PDB file of C-alpha atoms (C1' of nucleotides) in Angstrom:
ATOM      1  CA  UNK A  35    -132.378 168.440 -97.183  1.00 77.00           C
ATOM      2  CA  UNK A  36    -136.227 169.528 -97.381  1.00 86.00           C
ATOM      3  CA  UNK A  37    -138.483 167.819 -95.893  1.00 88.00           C
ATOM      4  CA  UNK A  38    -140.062 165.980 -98.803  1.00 88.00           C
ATOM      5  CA  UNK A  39    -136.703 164.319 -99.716  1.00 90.00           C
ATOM      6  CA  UNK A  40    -136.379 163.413 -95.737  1.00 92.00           C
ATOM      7  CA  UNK A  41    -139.541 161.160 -96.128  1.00 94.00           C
ATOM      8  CA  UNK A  42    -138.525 159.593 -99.433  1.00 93.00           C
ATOM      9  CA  UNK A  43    -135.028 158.883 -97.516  1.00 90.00           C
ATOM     10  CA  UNK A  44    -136.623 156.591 -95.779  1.00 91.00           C
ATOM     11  CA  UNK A  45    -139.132 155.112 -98.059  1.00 93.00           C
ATOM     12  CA  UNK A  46    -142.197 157.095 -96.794  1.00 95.00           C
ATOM     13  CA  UNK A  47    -144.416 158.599 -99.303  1.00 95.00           C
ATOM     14  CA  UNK A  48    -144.933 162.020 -98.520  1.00 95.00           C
ATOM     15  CA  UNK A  49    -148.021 162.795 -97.677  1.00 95.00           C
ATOM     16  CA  UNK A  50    -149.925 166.022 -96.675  1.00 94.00           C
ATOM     17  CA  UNK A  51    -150.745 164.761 -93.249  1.00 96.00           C
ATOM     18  CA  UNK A  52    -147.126 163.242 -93.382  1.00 97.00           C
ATOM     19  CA  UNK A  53    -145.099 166.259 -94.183  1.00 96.00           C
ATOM     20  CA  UNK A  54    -147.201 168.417 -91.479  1.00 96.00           C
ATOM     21  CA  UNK A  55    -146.272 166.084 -89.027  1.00 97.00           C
ATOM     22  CA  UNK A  56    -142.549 166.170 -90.139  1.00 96.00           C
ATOM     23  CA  UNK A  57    -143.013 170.292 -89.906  1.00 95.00           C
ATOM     24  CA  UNK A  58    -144.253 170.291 -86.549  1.00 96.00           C
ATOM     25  CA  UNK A  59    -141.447 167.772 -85.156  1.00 95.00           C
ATOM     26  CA  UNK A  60    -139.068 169.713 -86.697  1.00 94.00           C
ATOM     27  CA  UNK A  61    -140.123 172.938 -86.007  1.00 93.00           C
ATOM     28  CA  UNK A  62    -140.307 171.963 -81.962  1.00 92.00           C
ATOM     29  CA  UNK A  63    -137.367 171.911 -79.844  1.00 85.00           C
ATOM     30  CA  UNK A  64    -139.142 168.865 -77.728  1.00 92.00           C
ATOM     31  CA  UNK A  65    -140.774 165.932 -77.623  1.00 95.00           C
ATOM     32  CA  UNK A  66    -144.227 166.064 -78.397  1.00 97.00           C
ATOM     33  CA  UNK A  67    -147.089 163.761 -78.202  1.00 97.00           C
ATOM     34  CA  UNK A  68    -150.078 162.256 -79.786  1.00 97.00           C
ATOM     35  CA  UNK A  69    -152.142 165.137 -78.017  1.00 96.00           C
ATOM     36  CA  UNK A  70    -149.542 167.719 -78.577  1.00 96.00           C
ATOM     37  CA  UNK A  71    -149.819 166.870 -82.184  1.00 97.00           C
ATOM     38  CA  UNK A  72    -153.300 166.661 -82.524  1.00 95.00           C
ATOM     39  CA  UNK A  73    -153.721 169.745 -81.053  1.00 95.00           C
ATOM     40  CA  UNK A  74    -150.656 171.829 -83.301  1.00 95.00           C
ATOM     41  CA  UNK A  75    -152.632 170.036 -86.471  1.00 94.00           C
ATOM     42  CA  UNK A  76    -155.946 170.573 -85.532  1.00 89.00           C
ATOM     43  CA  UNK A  77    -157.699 169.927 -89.407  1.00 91.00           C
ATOM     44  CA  UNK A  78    -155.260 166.229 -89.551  1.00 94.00           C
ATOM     45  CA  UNK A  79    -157.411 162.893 -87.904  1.00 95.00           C
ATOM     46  CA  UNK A  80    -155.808 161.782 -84.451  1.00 96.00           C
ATOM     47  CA  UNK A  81    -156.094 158.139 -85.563  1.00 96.00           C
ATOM     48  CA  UNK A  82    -154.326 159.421 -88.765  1.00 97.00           C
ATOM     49  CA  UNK A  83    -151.329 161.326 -87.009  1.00 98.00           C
ATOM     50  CA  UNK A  84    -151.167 157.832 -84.995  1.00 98.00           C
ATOM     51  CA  UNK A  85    -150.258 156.152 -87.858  1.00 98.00           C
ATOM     52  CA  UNK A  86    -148.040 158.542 -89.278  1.00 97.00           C
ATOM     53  CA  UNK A  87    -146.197 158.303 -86.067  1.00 98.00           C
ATOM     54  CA  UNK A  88    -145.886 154.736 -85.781  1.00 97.00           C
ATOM     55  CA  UNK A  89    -144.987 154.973 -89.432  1.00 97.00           C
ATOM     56  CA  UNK A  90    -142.039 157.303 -88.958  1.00 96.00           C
ATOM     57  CA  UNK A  91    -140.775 154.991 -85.852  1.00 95.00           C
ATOM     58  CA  UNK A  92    -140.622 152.272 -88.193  1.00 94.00           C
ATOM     59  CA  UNK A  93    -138.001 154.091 -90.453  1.00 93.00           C
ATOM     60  CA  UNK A  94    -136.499 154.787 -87.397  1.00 91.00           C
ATOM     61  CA  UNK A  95    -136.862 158.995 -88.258  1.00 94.00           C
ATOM     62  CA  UNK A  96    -138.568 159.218 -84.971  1.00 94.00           C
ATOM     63  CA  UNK A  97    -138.347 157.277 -81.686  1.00 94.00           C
ATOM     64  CA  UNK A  98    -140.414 157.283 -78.742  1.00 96.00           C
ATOM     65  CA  UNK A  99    -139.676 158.340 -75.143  1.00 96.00           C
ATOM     66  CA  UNK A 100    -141.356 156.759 -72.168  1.00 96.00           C
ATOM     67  CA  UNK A 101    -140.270 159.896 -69.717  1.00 95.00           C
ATOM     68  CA  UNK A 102    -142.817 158.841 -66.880  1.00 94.00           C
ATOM     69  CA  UNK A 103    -145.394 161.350 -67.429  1.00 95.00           C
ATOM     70  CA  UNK A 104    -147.802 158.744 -68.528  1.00 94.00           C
ATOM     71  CA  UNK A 105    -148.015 159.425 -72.113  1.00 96.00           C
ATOM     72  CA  UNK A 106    -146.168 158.454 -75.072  1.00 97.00           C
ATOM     73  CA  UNK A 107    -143.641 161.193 -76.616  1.00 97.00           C
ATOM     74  CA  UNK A 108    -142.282 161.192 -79.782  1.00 97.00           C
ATOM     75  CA  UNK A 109    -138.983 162.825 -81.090  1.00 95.00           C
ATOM     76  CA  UNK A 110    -136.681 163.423 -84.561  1.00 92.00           C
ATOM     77  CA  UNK A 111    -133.853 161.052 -84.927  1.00 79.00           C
ATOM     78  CA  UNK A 112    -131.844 163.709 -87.235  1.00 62.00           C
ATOM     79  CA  UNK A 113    -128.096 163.910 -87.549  1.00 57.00           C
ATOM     80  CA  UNK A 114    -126.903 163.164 -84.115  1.00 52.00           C
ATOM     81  CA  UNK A 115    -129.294 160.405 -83.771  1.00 53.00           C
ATOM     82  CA  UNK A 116    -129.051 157.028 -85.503  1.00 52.00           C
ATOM     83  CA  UNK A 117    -131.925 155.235 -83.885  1.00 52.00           C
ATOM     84  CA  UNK A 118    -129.805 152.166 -84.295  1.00 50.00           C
ATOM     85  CA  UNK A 119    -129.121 149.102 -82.438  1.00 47.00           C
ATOM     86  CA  UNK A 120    -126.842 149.534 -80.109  1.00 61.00           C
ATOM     87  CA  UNK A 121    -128.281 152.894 -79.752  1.00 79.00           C
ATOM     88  CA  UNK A 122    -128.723 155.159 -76.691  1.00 84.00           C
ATOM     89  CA  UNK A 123    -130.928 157.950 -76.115  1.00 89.00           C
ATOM     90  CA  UNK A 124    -130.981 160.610 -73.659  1.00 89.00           C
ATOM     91  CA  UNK A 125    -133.320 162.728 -72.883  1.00 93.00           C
ATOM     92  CA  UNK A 126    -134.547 165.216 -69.595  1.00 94.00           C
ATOM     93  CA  UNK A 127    -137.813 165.040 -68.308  1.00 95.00           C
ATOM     94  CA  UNK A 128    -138.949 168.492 -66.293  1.00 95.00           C
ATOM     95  CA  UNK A 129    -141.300 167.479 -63.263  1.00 92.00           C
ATOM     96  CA  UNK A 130    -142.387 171.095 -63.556  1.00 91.00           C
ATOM     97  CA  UNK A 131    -143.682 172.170 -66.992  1.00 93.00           C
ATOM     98  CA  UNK A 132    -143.842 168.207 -68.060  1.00 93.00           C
ATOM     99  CA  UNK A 133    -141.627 169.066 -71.263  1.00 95.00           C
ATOM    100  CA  UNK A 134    -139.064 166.796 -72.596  1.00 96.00           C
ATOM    101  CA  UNK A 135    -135.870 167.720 -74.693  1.00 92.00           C
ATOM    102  CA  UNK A 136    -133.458 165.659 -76.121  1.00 91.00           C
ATOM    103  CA  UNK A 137    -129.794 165.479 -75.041  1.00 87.00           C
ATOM    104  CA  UNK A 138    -127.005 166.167 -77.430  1.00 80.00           C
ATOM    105  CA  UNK A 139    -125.995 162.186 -78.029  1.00 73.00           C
ATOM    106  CA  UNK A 140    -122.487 161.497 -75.320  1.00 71.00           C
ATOM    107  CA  UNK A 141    -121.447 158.185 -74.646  1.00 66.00           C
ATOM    108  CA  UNK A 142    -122.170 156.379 -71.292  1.00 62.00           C
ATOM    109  CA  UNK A 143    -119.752 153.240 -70.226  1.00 62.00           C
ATOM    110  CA  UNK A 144    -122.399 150.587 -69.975  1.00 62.00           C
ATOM    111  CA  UNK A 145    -123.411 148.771 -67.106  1.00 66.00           C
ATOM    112  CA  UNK A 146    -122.456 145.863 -66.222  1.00 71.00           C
ATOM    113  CA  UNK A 147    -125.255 142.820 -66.819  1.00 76.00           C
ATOM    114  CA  UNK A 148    -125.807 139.504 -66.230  1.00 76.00           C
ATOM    115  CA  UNK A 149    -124.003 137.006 -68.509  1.00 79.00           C
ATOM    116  CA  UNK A 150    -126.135 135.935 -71.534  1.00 87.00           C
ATOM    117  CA  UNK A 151    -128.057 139.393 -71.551  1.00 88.00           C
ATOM    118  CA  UNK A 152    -128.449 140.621 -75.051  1.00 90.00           C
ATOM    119  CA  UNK A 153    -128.505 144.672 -75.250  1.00 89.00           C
ATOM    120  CA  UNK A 154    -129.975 146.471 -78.224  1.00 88.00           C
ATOM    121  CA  UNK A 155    -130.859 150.251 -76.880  1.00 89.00           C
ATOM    122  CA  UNK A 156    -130.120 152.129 -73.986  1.00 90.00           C
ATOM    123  CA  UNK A 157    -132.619 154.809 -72.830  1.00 92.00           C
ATOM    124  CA  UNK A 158    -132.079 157.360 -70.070  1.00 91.00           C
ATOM    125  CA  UNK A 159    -134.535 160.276 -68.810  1.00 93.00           C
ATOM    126  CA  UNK A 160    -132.896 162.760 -66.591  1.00 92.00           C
ATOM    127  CA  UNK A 161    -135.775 164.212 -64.407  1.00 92.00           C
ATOM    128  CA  UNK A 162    -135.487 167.415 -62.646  1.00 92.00           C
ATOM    129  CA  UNK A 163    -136.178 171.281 -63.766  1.00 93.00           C
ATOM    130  CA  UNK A 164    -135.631 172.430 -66.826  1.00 92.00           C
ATOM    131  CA  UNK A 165    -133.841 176.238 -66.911  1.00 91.00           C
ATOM    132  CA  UNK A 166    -137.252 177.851 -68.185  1.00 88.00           C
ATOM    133  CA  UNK A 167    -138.949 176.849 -65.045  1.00 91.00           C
ATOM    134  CA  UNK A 168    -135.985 177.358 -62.225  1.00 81.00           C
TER     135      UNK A 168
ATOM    136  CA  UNK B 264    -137.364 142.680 -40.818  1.00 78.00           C
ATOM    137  CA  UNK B 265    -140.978 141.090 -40.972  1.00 87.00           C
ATOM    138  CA  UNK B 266    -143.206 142.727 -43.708  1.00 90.00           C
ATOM    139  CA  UNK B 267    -145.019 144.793 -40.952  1.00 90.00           C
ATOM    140  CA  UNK B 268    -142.350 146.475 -39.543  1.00 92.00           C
ATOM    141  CA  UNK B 269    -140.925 147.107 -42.849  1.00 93.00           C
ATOM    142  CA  UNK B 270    -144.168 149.150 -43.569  1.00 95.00           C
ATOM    143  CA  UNK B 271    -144.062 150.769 -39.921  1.00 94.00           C
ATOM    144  CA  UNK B 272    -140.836 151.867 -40.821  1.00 91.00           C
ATOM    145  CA  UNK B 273    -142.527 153.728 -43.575  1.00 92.00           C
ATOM    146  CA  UNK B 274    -145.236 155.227 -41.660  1.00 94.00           C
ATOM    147  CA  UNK B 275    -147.643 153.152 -43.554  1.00 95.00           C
ATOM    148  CA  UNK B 276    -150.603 151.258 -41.683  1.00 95.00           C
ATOM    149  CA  UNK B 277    -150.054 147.226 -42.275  1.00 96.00           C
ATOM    150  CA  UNK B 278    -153.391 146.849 -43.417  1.00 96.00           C
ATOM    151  CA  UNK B 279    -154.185 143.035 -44.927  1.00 95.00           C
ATOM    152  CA  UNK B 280    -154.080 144.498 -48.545  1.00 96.00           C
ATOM    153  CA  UNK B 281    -151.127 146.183 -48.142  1.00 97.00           C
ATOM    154  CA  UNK B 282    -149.291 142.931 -46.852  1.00 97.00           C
ATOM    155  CA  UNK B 283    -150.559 140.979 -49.675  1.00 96.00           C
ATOM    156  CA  UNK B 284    -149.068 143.613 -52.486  1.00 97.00           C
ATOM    157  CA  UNK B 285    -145.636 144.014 -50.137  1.00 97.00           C
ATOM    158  CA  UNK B 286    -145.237 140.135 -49.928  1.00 96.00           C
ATOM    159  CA  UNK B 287    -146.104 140.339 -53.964  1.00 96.00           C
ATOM    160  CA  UNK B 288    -143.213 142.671 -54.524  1.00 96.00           C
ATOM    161  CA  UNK B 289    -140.535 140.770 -52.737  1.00 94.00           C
ATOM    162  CA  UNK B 290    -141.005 137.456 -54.178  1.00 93.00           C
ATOM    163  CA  UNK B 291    -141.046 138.245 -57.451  1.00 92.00           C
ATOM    164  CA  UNK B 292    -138.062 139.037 -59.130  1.00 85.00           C
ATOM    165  CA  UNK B 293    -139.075 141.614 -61.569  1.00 92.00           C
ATOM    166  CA  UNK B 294    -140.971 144.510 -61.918  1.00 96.00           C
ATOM    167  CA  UNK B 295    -144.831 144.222 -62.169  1.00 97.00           C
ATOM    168  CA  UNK B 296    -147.433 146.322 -63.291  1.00 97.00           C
ATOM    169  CA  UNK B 297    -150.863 147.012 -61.534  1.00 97.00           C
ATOM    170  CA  UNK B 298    -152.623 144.511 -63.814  1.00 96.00           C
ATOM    171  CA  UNK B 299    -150.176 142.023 -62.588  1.00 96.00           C
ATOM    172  CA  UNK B 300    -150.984 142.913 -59.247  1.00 97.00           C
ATOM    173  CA  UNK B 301    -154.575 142.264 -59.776  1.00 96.00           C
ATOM    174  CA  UNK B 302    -154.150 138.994 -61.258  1.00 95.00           C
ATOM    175  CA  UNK B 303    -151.938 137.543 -58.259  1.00 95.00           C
ATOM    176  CA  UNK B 304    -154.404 138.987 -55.698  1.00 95.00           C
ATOM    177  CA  UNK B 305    -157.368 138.282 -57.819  1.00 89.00           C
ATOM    178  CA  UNK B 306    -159.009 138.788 -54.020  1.00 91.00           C
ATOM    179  CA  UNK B 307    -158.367 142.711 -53.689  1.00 95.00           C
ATOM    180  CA  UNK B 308    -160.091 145.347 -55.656  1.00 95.00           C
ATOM    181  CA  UNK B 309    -157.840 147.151 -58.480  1.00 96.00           C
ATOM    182  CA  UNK B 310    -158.253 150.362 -56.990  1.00 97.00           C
ATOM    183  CA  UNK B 311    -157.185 149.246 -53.918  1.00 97.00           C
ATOM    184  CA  UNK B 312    -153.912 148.156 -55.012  1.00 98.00           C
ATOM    185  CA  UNK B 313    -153.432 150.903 -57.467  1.00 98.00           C
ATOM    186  CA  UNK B 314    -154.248 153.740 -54.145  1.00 98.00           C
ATOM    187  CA  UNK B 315    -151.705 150.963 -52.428  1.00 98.00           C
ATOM    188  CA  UNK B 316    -148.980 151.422 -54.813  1.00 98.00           C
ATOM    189  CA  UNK B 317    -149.255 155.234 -55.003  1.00 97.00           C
ATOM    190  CA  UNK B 318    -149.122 155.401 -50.814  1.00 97.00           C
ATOM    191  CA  UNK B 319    -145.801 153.274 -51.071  1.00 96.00           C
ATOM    192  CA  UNK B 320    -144.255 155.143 -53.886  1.00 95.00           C
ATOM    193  CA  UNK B 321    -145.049 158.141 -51.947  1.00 94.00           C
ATOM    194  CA  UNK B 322    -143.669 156.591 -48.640  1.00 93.00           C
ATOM    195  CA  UNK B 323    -140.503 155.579 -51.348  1.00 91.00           C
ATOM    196  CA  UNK B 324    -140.786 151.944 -50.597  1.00 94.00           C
ATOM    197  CA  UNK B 325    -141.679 151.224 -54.444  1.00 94.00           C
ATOM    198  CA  UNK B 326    -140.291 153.300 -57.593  1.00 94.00           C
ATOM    199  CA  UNK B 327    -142.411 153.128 -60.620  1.00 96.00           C
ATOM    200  CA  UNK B 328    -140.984 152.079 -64.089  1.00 96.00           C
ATOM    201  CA  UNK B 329    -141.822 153.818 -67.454  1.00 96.00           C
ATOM    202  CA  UNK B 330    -140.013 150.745 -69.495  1.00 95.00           C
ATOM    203  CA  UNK B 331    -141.798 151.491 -73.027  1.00 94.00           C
ATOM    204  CA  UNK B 332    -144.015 148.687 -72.667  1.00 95.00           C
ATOM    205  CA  UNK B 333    -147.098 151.246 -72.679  1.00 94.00           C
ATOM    206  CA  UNK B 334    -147.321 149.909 -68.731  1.00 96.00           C
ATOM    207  CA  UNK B 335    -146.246 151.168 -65.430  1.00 97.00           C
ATOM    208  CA  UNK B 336    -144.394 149.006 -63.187  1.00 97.00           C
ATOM    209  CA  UNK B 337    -143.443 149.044 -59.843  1.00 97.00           C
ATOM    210  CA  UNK B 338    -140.566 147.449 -57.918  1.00 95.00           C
ATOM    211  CA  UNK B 339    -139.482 147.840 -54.610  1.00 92.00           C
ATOM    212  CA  UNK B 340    -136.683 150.244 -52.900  1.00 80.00           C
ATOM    213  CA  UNK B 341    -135.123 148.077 -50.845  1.00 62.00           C
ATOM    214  CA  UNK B 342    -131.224 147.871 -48.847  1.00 57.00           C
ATOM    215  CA  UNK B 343    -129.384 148.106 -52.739  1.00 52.00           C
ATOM    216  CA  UNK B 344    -131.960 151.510 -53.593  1.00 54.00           C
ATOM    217  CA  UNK B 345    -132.468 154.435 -51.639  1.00 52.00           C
ATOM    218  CA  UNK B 346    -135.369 156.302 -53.804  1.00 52.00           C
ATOM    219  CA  UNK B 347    -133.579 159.595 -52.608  1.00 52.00           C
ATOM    220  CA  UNK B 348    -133.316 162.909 -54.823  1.00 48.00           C
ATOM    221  CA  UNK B 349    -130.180 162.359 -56.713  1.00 61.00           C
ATOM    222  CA  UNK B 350    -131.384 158.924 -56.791  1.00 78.00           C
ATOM    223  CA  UNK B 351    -130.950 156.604 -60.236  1.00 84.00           C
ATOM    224  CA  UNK B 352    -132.574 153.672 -60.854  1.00 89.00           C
ATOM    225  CA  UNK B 353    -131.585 151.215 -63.546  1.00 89.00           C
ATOM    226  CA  UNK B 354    -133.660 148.342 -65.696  1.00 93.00           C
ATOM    227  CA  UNK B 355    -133.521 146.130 -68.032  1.00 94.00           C
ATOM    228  CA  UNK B 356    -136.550 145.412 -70.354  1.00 95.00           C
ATOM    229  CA  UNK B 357    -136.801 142.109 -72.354  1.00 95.00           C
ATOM    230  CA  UNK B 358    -138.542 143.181 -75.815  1.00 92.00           C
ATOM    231  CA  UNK B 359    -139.463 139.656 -76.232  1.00 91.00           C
ATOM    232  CA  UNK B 360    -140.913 138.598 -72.715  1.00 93.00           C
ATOM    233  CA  UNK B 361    -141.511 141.975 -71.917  1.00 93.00           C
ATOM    234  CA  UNK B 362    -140.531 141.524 -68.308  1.00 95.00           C
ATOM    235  CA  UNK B 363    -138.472 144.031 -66.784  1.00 96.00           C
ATOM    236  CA  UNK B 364    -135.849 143.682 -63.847  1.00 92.00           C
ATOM    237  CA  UNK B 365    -133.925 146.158 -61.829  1.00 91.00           C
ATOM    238  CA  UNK B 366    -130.365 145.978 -61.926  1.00 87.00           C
ATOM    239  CA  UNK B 367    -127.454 146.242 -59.155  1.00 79.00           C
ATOM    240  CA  UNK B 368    -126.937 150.176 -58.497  1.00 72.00           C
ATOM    241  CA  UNK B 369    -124.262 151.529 -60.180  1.00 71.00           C
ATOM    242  CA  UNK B 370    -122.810 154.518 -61.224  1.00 66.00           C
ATOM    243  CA  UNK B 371    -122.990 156.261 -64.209  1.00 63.00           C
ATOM    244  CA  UNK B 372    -121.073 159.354 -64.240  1.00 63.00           C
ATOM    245  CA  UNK B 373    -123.831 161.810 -65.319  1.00 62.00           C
ATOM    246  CA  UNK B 374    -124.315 163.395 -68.390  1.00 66.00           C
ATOM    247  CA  UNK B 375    -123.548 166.985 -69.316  1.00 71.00           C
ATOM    248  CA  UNK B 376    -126.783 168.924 -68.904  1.00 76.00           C
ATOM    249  CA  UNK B 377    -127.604 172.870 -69.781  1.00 76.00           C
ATOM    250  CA  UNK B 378    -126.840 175.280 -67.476  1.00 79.00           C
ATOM    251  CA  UNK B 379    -129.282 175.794 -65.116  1.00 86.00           C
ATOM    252  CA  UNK B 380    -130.933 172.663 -65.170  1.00 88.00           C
ATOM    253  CA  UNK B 381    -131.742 170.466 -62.077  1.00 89.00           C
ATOM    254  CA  UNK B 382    -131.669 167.062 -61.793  1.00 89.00           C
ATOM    255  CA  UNK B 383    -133.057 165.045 -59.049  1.00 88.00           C
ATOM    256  CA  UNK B 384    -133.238 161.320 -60.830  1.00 88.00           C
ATOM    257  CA  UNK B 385    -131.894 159.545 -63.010  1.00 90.00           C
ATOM    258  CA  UNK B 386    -133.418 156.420 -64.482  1.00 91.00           C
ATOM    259  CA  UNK B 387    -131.637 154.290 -67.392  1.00 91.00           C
ATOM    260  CA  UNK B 388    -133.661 151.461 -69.153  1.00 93.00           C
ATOM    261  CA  UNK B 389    -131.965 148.882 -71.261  1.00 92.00           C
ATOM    262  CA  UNK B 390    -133.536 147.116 -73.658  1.00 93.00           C
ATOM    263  CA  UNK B 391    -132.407 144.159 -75.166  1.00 92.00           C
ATOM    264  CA  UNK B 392    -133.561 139.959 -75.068  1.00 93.00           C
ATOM    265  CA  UNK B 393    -132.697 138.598 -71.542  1.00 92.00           C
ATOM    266  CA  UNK B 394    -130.826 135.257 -70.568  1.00 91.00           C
ATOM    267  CA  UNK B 395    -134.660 133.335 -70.068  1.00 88.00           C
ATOM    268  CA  UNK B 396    -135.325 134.560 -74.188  1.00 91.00           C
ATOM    269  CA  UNK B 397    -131.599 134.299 -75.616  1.00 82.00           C
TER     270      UNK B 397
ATOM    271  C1'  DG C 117    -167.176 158.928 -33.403  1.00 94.83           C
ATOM    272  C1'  DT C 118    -163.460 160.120 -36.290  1.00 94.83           C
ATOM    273  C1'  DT C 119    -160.272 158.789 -39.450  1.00 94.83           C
ATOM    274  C1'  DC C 120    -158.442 155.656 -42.681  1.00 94.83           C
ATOM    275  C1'  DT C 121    -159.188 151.757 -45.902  1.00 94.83           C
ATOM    276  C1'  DT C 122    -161.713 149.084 -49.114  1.00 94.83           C
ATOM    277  C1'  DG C 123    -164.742 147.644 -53.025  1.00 94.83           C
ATOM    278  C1'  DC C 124    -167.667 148.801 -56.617  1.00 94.83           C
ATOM    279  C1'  DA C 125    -168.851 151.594 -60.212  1.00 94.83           C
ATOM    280  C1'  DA C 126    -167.737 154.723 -63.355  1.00 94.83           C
ATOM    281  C1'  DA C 127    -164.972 158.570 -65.272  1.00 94.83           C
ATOM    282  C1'  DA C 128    -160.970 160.096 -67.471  1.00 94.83           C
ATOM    283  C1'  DT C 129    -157.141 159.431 -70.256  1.00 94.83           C
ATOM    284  C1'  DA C 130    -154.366 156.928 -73.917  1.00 94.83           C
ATOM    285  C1'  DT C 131    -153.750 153.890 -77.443  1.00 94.83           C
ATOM    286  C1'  DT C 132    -155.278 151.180 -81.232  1.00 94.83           C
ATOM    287  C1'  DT C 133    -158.306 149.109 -84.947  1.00 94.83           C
ATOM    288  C1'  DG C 134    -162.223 148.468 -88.657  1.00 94.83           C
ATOM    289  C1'  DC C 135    -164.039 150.165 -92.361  1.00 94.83           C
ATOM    290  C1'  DA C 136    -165.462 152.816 -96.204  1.00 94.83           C
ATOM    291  C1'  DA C 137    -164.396 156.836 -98.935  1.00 94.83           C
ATOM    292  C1'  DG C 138    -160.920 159.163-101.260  1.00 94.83           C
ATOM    293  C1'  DA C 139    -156.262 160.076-103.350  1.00 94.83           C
ATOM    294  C1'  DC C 140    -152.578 158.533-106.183  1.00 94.83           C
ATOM    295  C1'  DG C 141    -150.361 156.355-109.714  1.00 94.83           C
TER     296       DG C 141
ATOM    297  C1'  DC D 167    -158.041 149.119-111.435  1.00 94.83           C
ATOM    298  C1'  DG D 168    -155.024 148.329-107.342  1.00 94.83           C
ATOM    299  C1'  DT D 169    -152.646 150.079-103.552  1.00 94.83           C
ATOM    300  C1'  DC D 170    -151.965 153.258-100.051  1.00 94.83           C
ATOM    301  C1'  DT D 171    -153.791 157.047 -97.085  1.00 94.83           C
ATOM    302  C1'  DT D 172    -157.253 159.393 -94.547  1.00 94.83           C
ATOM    303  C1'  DG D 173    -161.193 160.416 -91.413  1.00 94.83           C
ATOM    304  C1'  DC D 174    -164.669 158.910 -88.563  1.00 94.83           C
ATOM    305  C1'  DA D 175    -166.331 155.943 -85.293  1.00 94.83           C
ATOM    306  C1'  DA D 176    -165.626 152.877 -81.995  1.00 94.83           C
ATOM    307  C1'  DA D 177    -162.979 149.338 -79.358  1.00 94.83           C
ATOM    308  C1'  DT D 178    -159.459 148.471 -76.169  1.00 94.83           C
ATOM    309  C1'  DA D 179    -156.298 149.399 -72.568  1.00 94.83           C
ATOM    310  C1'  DT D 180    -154.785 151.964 -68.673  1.00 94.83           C
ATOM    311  C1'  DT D 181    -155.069 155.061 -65.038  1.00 94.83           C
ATOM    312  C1'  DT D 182    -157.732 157.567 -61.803  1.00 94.83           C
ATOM    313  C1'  DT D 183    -161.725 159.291 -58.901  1.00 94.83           C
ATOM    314  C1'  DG D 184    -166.403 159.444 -56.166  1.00 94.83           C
ATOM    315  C1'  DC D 185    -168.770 157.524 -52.921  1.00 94.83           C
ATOM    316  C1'  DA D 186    -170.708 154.722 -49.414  1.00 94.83           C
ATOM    317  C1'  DA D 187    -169.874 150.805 -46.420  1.00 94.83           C
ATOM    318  C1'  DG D 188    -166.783 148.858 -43.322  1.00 94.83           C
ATOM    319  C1'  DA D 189    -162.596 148.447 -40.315  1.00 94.83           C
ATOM    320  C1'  DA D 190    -159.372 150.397 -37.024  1.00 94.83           C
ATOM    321  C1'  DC D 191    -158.308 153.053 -33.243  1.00 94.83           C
TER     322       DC D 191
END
DNA sequence: GTTCTTGCAAAATATTTGCAAGACG
DNA sequence: CGTCTTGCAAATATTTTGCAAGAAC
């Protein structure tokens, strides 16, 4: 599937700004953030790629990682993802080189919670060092 | 153990503001950010509880929290966490109150990782509406 | 007196919004 | 035209640092 017809999927019009974004998440093997993306699409508005970002969460084609480092990361929810409720998301943070990847999708047995606890995601971040930087 | 000691115990100098943020963390049952922080001790500068939070996180009496809330928080290590390398630290983040607690340690059998990657935490945030919201 | 801690101010970093111009249909 | 998108500027929120005064030993 191109990447026009990934947008219209999911009811976003695809813009320019839109489908550069879309390139660039695509094209990287992490997760990237505002800054990372600003900086890979220099000539596209910061306030601009915000939006497109918060746009794509919406539709649930991206989600966002909290990994610690202080700033927001963003990520493709492709085939093994279904950014769904009930969904879980792994990913490993290295406290080297700050990168983030995602983990191939593998079940964990939840945890056990208090009674009346109502769980709609699951979110882990593995921190360590990544193999480029060991 | 008194507050003081538990701080001796961590090499850290009892100072008055440093009583006031410890005595904070153990009555409240849930994680709290530095803004929080400033509001209960609306007496003690925000920079001196923020350098107060980093010198126990360093000392591993507190663990921060990256819940997805756009805020830190910080919680405290106590007898159930030992803050160690291999350590793993679970929460649970209300999306409607926002609040976030830490759970009972338990284990989750880790995740298959790439080769050559390290990993020295592990931190697992559920999200979902707790029993106070459902 | 030397070292550590604190408060105030301000810097640095991140995220988010208002608004007007432009693109698209 | 009407709606949606974009860029620029600026507001807001959050985290962090410099520095001088004060406290502790």
């Amino acid at each position: 599937m191109n990447e026009e017809n990934i947008l219209k999927d999911r009811k976003i019009k695809p813009t320019a700004v839109r489908l550069l974004v879309l390139r660039e998440l695509m094209e990287i093997d992490k997760a990237v953030s505002l800054k990372d993306l600003e900086q890979l699409l220099a000539h596209s508005d910061k306030s601009t790629i915000f939006r497109t970002l918060k746009t794509f969460e919406q539709q649930k084609l991206i989600h966002s990682i909290a990994d610690g480092s202080g700033v927001t990361k963003y990520a493709l929810c492709l085939e093994s993802c279904e950014c769904a409720p009930q969904d879980q998301h792994f990913h490993f943070h290295c406290i080297s080189c700050e990168a983030t990847f995602c983990l191939p999708k593998q079940s964990i047995p939840l945890v056990q919670l208090p009674p009346s606890f109502t769980i709609t995601q699951a979110n882990l971040v593995l921190k360590g060092v990544c193999a480029n930087c060991n």
